[in-house]
PDB file of C-alpha atoms in Angstrom:
ATOM      1  CA  UNK C   1      33.573  -8.915  21.929  1.00 51.00           C
ATOM      2  CA  UNK C   2      31.755 -11.139  18.915  1.00 51.00           C
ATOM      3  CA  UNK C   3      28.529 -11.339  20.811  1.00 46.00           C
ATOM      4  CA  UNK C   4      28.514  -7.646  22.239  1.00 48.00           C
ATOM      5  CA  UNK C   5      29.301  -6.296  18.735  1.00 43.00           C
ATOM      6  CA  UNK C   6      26.401  -8.710  17.453  1.00 43.00           C
ATOM      7  CA  UNK C   7      23.881  -7.669  20.166  1.00 47.00           C
ATOM      8  CA  UNK C   8      24.746  -3.670  19.611  1.00 44.00           C
ATOM      9  CA  UNK C   9      24.230  -4.213  15.425  1.00 46.00           C
ATOM     10  CA  UNK C  10      20.748  -6.076  15.894  1.00 43.00           C
ATOM     11  CA  UNK C  11      19.514  -3.223  17.923  1.00 44.00           C
ATOM     12  CA  UNK C  12      20.644  -0.275  15.632  1.00 43.00           C
ATOM     13  CA  UNK C  13      19.145  -2.057  12.908  1.00 45.00           C
ATOM     14  CA  UNK C  14      16.268  -2.716  15.041  1.00 42.00           C
ATOM     15  CA  UNK C  15      15.922   1.085  16.237  1.00 43.00           C
ATOM     16  CA  UNK C  16      17.327   2.278  12.659  1.00 42.00           C
ATOM     17  CA  UNK C  17      13.985   0.975  11.170  1.00 47.00           C
ATOM     18  CA  UNK C  18      11.352   3.744  10.644  1.00 53.00           C
ATOM     19  CA  UNK C  19       8.641   4.099   8.437  1.00 60.00           C
ATOM     20  CA  UNK C  20       5.392   2.338   8.185  1.00 69.00           C
ATOM     21  CA  UNK C  21       4.002   0.406  10.868  1.00 80.00           C
ATOM     22  CA  UNK C  22       0.848  -0.945  12.449  1.00 80.00           C
ATOM     23  CA  UNK C  23      -1.589   1.313  13.811  1.00 83.00           C
ATOM     24  CA  UNK C  24      -4.918   0.043  15.050  1.00 83.00           C
ATOM     25  CA  UNK C  25      -7.422   2.322  15.183  1.00 83.00           C
ATOM     26  CA  UNK C  26     -10.421   2.229  18.404  1.00 84.00           C
ATOM     27  CA  UNK C  27     -11.964  -0.620  17.290  1.00 83.00           C
ATOM     28  CA  UNK C  28      -8.786  -3.205  16.703  1.00 83.00           C
ATOM     29  CA  UNK C  29      -8.723  -2.988  13.465  1.00 86.00           C
ATOM     30  CA  UNK C  30      -5.693  -2.040  11.432  1.00 88.00           C
ATOM     31  CA  UNK C  31      -4.917   1.725   9.991  1.00 89.00           C
ATOM     32  CA  UNK C  32      -2.320   3.174   8.499  1.00 91.00           C
ATOM     33  CA  UNK C  33      -2.873   6.754   8.463  1.00 91.00           C
ATOM     34  CA  UNK C  34      -1.012   9.907   7.525  1.00 91.00           C
ATOM     35  CA  UNK C  35      -1.143  13.303   6.757  1.00 91.00           C
ATOM     36  CA  UNK C  36       1.303  15.220   4.832  1.00 91.00           C
ATOM     37  CA  UNK C  37       2.159  18.504   4.531  1.00 92.00           C
ATOM     38  CA  UNK C  38       3.117  19.917   0.735  1.00 89.00           C
ATOM     39  CA  UNK C  39       3.972  22.740  -1.294  1.00 89.00           C
ATOM     40  CA  UNK C  40       1.655  22.042  -4.012  1.00 89.00           C
ATOM     41  CA  UNK C  41      -1.656  23.960  -4.808  1.00 87.00           C
ATOM     42  CA  UNK C  42      -4.563  22.412  -4.524  1.00 87.00           C
ATOM     43  CA  UNK C  43      -5.465  22.048  -8.512  1.00 87.00           C
ATOM     44  CA  UNK C  44      -2.139  20.211  -8.754  1.00 87.00           C
ATOM     45  CA  UNK C  45      -3.130  17.673  -5.611  1.00 88.00           C
ATOM     46  CA  UNK C  46      -6.352  16.896  -7.077  1.00 87.00           C
ATOM     47  CA  UNK C  47      -4.679  16.098 -10.214  1.00 86.00           C
ATOM     48  CA  UNK C  48      -2.097  13.820  -8.722  1.00 86.00           C
ATOM     49  CA  UNK C  49      -4.999  12.271  -7.019  1.00 87.00           C
ATOM     50  CA  UNK C  50      -6.846  11.805 -10.001  1.00 85.00           C
ATOM     51  CA  UNK C  51      -4.591   9.988 -11.671  1.00 85.00           C
ATOM     52  CA  UNK C  52      -3.348   7.924  -8.395  1.00 85.00           C
ATOM     53  CA  UNK C  53      -6.563   6.575  -8.290  1.00 82.00           C
ATOM     54  CA  UNK C  54      -7.596   6.401 -11.602  1.00 76.00           C
ATOM     55  CA  UNK C  55     -11.029   7.471 -10.564  1.00 57.00           C
ATOM     56  CA  UNK C  56     -13.657  10.991 -11.028  1.00 52.00           C
ATOM     57  CA  UNK C  57     -13.227  13.268  -8.294  1.00 50.00           C
ATOM     58  CA  UNK C  58     -15.943  13.973  -5.888  1.00 52.00           C
ATOM     59  CA  UNK C  59     -16.162  17.590  -5.031  1.00 46.00           C
ATOM     60  CA  UNK C  60     -17.592  18.532  -1.165  1.00 41.00           C
ATOM     61  CA  UNK C  61     -16.301  22.101  -0.552  1.00 48.00           C
ATOM     62  CA  UNK C  62     -12.470  22.408  -0.124  1.00 50.00           C
ATOM     63  CA  UNK C  63     -12.163  18.617   0.673  1.00 54.00           C
ATOM     64  CA  UNK C  64     -11.954  16.054  -2.207  1.00 80.00           C
ATOM     65  CA  UNK C  65     -11.968  12.435  -1.137  1.00 87.00           C
ATOM     66  CA  UNK C  66     -10.886   9.464  -3.732  1.00 88.00           C
ATOM     67  CA  UNK C  67     -11.161   5.811  -2.753  1.00 90.00           C
ATOM     68  CA  UNK C  68      -9.486   3.034  -4.316  1.00 90.00           C
ATOM     69  CA  UNK C  69      -9.419  -1.024  -3.220  1.00 93.00           C
ATOM     70  CA  UNK C  70      -6.225  -2.244  -3.351  1.00 92.00           C
ATOM     71  CA  UNK C  71      -5.889  -6.326  -3.494  1.00 93.00           C
ATOM     72  CA  UNK C  72      -2.265  -8.689  -3.483  1.00 92.00           C
ATOM     73  CA  UNK C  73      -1.898 -12.420  -3.117  1.00 90.00           C
ATOM     74  CA  UNK C  74      -0.207 -14.160   0.394  1.00 89.00           C
ATOM     75  CA  UNK C  75       2.357 -16.755  -0.244  1.00 88.00           C
ATOM     76  CA  UNK C  76       2.741 -19.962   1.851  1.00 83.00           C
ATOM     77  CA  UNK C  77       6.390 -20.535   1.872  1.00 78.00           C
ATOM     78  CA  UNK C  78       7.466 -24.087   1.011  1.00 71.00           C
ATOM     79  CA  UNK C  79       9.349 -25.322  -1.507  1.00 66.00           C
ATOM     80  CA  UNK C  80       7.420 -24.006  -3.564  1.00 71.00           C
ATOM     81  CA  UNK C  81       5.078 -20.561  -3.252  1.00 78.00           C
ATOM     82  CA  UNK C  82       2.014 -22.021  -3.137  1.00 80.00           C
ATOM     83  CA  UNK C  83      -1.004 -19.075  -2.908  1.00 84.00           C
ATOM     84  CA  UNK C  84      -2.482 -18.953   0.127  1.00 86.00           C
ATOM     85  CA  UNK C  85      -5.095 -16.147   0.071  1.00 89.00           C
ATOM     86  CA  UNK C  86      -5.827 -12.983  -0.927  1.00 91.00           C
ATOM     87  CA  UNK C  87      -5.282  -9.208   0.796  1.00 93.00           C
ATOM     88  CA  UNK C  88      -7.889  -6.981  -0.167  1.00 94.00           C
ATOM     89  CA  UNK C  89      -8.101  -3.619   1.857  1.00 94.00           C
ATOM     90  CA  UNK C  90      -9.441   0.370   0.792  1.00 94.00           C
ATOM     91  CA  UNK C  91      -7.303   3.048   0.009  1.00 93.00           C
ATOM     92  CA  UNK C  92      -8.866   7.220   1.070  1.00 92.00           C
ATOM     93  CA  UNK C  93      -7.662  10.334  -0.394  1.00 92.00           C
ATOM     94  CA  UNK C  94      -8.261  13.169   1.226  1.00 91.00           C
ATOM     95  CA  UNK C  95      -6.882  16.762  -0.551  1.00 90.00           C
ATOM     96  CA  UNK C  96      -6.765  19.963   1.053  1.00 88.00           C
ATOM     97  CA  UNK C  97      -5.357  22.865   0.378  1.00 86.00           C
ATOM     98  CA  UNK C  98      -1.249  22.352   0.673  1.00 87.00           C
ATOM     99  CA  UNK C  99      -1.745  18.739   2.338  1.00 90.00           C
ATOM    100  CA  UNK C 100      -3.712  15.328   1.851  1.00 92.00           C
ATOM    101  CA  UNK C 101      -4.025  12.750   3.896  1.00 92.00           C
ATOM    102  CA  UNK C 102      -4.388   9.414   2.813  1.00 93.00           C
ATOM    103  CA  UNK C 103      -6.091   5.925   5.511  1.00 92.00           C
ATOM    104  CA  UNK C 104      -5.597   3.031   3.977  1.00 92.00           C
ATOM    105  CA  UNK C 105      -8.217   0.140   6.341  1.00 91.00           C
ATOM    106  CA  UNK C 106     -10.621  -2.561   6.190  1.00 92.00           C
ATOM    107  CA  UNK C 107      -8.021  -5.360   5.809  1.00 93.00           C
ATOM    108  CA  UNK C 108     -10.168  -8.379   4.736  1.00 93.00           C
ATOM    109  CA  UNK C 109      -8.407 -12.130   4.227  1.00 91.00           C
ATOM    110  CA  UNK C 110      -9.999 -14.251   1.276  1.00 91.00           C
ATOM    111  CA  UNK C 111      -8.005 -17.962   1.528  1.00 87.00           C
ATOM    112  CA  UNK C 112      -7.657 -19.269  -1.869  1.00 85.00           C
ATOM    113  CA  UNK C 113      -8.250 -23.693  -2.921  1.00 81.00           C
ATOM    114  CA  UNK C 114      -7.330 -25.283  -5.746  1.00 81.00           C
ATOM    115  CA  UNK C 115     -10.405 -26.345  -8.281  1.00 83.00           C
ATOM    116  CA  UNK C 116     -10.488 -29.621  -9.710  1.00 84.00           C
ATOM    117  CA  UNK C 117      -8.483 -27.881 -13.047  1.00 85.00           C
ATOM    118  CA  UNK C 118      -5.682 -27.037 -10.526  1.00 79.00           C
ATOM    119  CA  UNK C 119      -6.593 -23.406 -10.361  1.00 81.00           C
ATOM    120  CA  UNK C 120      -6.182 -21.424  -7.344  1.00 81.00           C
ATOM    121  CA  UNK C 121      -9.966 -19.378  -6.530  1.00 78.00           C
ATOM    122  CA  UNK C 122     -11.383 -17.840  -4.052  1.00 80.00           C
ATOM    123  CA  UNK C 123     -13.462 -20.328  -1.165  1.00 80.00           C
ATOM    124  CA  UNK C 124     -16.796 -19.500  -1.282  1.00 80.00           C
ATOM    125  CA  UNK C 125     -16.831 -17.954   2.700  1.00 81.00           C
ATOM    126  CA  UNK C 126     -16.929 -14.628   3.222  1.00 84.00           C
ATOM    127  CA  UNK C 127     -13.732 -12.524   3.417  1.00 85.00           C
ATOM    128  CA  UNK C 128     -12.450 -12.314   7.470  1.00 85.00           C
ATOM    129  CA  UNK C 129     -10.580  -9.187   8.468  1.00 86.00           C
ATOM    130  CA  UNK C 130      -6.758 -10.123   8.857  1.00 87.00           C
ATOM    131  CA  UNK C 131      -6.726  -8.813  12.485  1.00 86.00           C
ATOM    132  CA  UNK C 132      -8.394 -12.464  13.453  1.00 85.00           C
ATOM    133  CA  UNK C 133      -5.561 -14.042  11.998  1.00 83.00           C
ATOM    134  CA  UNK C 134      -2.579 -12.154  12.857  1.00 82.00           C
ATOM    135  CA  UNK C 135      -3.528 -12.142  16.746  1.00 82.00           C
ATOM    136  CA  UNK C 136      -2.884 -16.194  16.588  1.00 80.00           C
ATOM    137  CA  UNK C 137       0.270 -17.199  17.311  1.00 77.00           C
ATOM    138  CA  UNK C 138       1.367 -19.385  14.182  1.00 81.00           C
ATOM    139  CA  UNK C 139       4.291 -19.021  11.658  1.00 82.00           C
ATOM    140  CA  UNK C 140       2.640 -18.465   8.074  1.00 82.00           C
ATOM    141  CA  UNK C 141       0.702 -16.001   9.403  1.00 84.00           C
ATOM    142  CA  UNK C 142       4.004 -14.566  11.129  1.00 84.00           C
ATOM    143  CA  UNK C 143       5.112 -14.133   7.429  1.00 85.00           C
ATOM    144  CA  UNK C 144       2.461 -12.898   6.183  1.00 87.00           C
ATOM    145  CA  UNK C 145       2.732  -9.917   9.162  1.00 88.00           C
ATOM    146  CA  UNK C 146       5.935  -8.902   7.183  1.00 89.00           C
ATOM    147  CA  UNK C 147       4.752  -9.494   3.796  1.00 90.00           C
ATOM    148  CA  UNK C 148       1.623  -7.015   4.503  1.00 90.00           C
ATOM    149  CA  UNK C 149       3.792  -4.498   6.031  1.00 92.00           C
ATOM    150  CA  UNK C 150       6.338  -4.313   3.207  1.00 92.00           C
ATOM    151  CA  UNK C 151       3.092  -4.474   0.848  1.00 92.00           C
ATOM    152  CA  UNK C 152       1.579  -1.716   2.358  1.00 92.00           C
ATOM    153  CA  UNK C 153       5.344  -0.093   2.943  1.00 93.00           C
ATOM    154  CA  UNK C 154       5.185  -0.263  -1.357  1.00 94.00           C
ATOM    155  CA  UNK C 155       1.860   1.338  -1.268  1.00 93.00           C
ATOM    156  CA  UNK C 156       2.501   4.662   0.878  1.00 92.00           C
ATOM    157  CA  UNK C 157       6.073   5.431  -0.874  1.00 93.00           C
ATOM    158  CA  UNK C 158       4.010   5.247  -4.315  1.00 92.00           C
ATOM    159  CA  UNK C 159       0.899   7.072  -2.699  1.00 91.00           C
ATOM    160  CA  UNK C 160       3.762   9.271  -2.149  1.00 92.00           C
ATOM    161  CA  UNK C 161       5.476   9.869  -5.256  1.00 92.00           C
ATOM    162  CA  UNK C 162       3.250  10.548  -7.260  1.00 90.00           C
ATOM    163  CA  UNK C 163       1.172  12.735  -5.161  1.00 89.00           C
ATOM    164  CA  UNK C 164       4.436  15.069  -4.976  1.00 88.00           C
ATOM    165  CA  UNK C 165       5.264  14.810  -8.331  1.00 84.00           C
ATOM    166  CA  UNK C 166       4.481  19.033 -10.138  1.00 81.00           C
ATOM    167  CA  UNK C 167       3.406  18.057 -13.630  1.00 70.00           C
ATOM    168  CA  UNK C 168       4.549  22.035 -14.384  1.00 67.00           C
ATOM    169  CA  UNK C 169       8.442  20.929 -14.203  1.00 59.00           C
ATOM    170  CA  UNK C 170       7.345  17.509 -16.187  1.00 55.00           C
ATOM    171  CA  UNK C 171       6.511  19.417 -18.960  1.00 53.00           C
ATOM    172  CA  UNK C 172       9.446  20.374 -20.886  1.00 54.00           C
ATOM    173  CA  UNK C 173       9.809  18.069 -23.856  1.00 60.00           C
ATOM    174  CA  UNK C 174      12.290  18.555 -26.102  1.00 62.00           C
ATOM    175  CA  UNK C 175      11.147  18.838 -29.604  1.00 66.00           C
ATOM    176  CA  UNK C 176      13.040  18.178 -32.266  1.00 70.00           C
ATOM    177  CA  UNK C 177      12.985  19.583 -36.094  1.00 70.00           C
ATOM    178  CA  UNK C 178      13.976  16.650 -38.426  1.00 74.00           C
ATOM    179  CA  UNK C 179      15.674  18.360 -42.117  1.00 70.00           C
ATOM    180  CA  UNK C 180      15.815  16.824 -45.284  1.00 71.00           C
ATOM    181  CA  UNK C 181      19.571  18.749 -45.428  1.00 70.00           C
ATOM    182  CA  UNK C 182      21.854  17.326 -42.944  1.00 58.00           C
TER     183      UNK C 182
END
């Protein structure tokens, strides 16, 4: 009975997990892509995208395109956490009328090693695509695969939260006048 309940809870947990999942393009590269419909105007979406990316916008007709590079470290799970390497990827954001889409792609892994002063620095070799490491059955990269997915999930949540912010609702600040007589 207990074993059956355990299996049932595991399957329910696995099937109830929705959200960001690994997707691959036609070349076998990792890609996270979603089109999000919204009721916000084109101008508000452009402002939100410019604030999110902290870049100047490039307008080409009705389409606006923003790009940003994201980097984060991967750690080995041992007694102490030591950095294994850095993952970099590009975040592209395209804004159109009442919708936007984000594309997260070009995942590269740059290994880190200790220099003679004990600091972790990038190795001299070129960064390699993350897909090459994830295809190999490796305990370290099985953990890294989960970590990468968690980091990208946080990035996607941040993009959705900041893109759906309506600045007209937030500008209702209360001003307080200080009187000398109280």
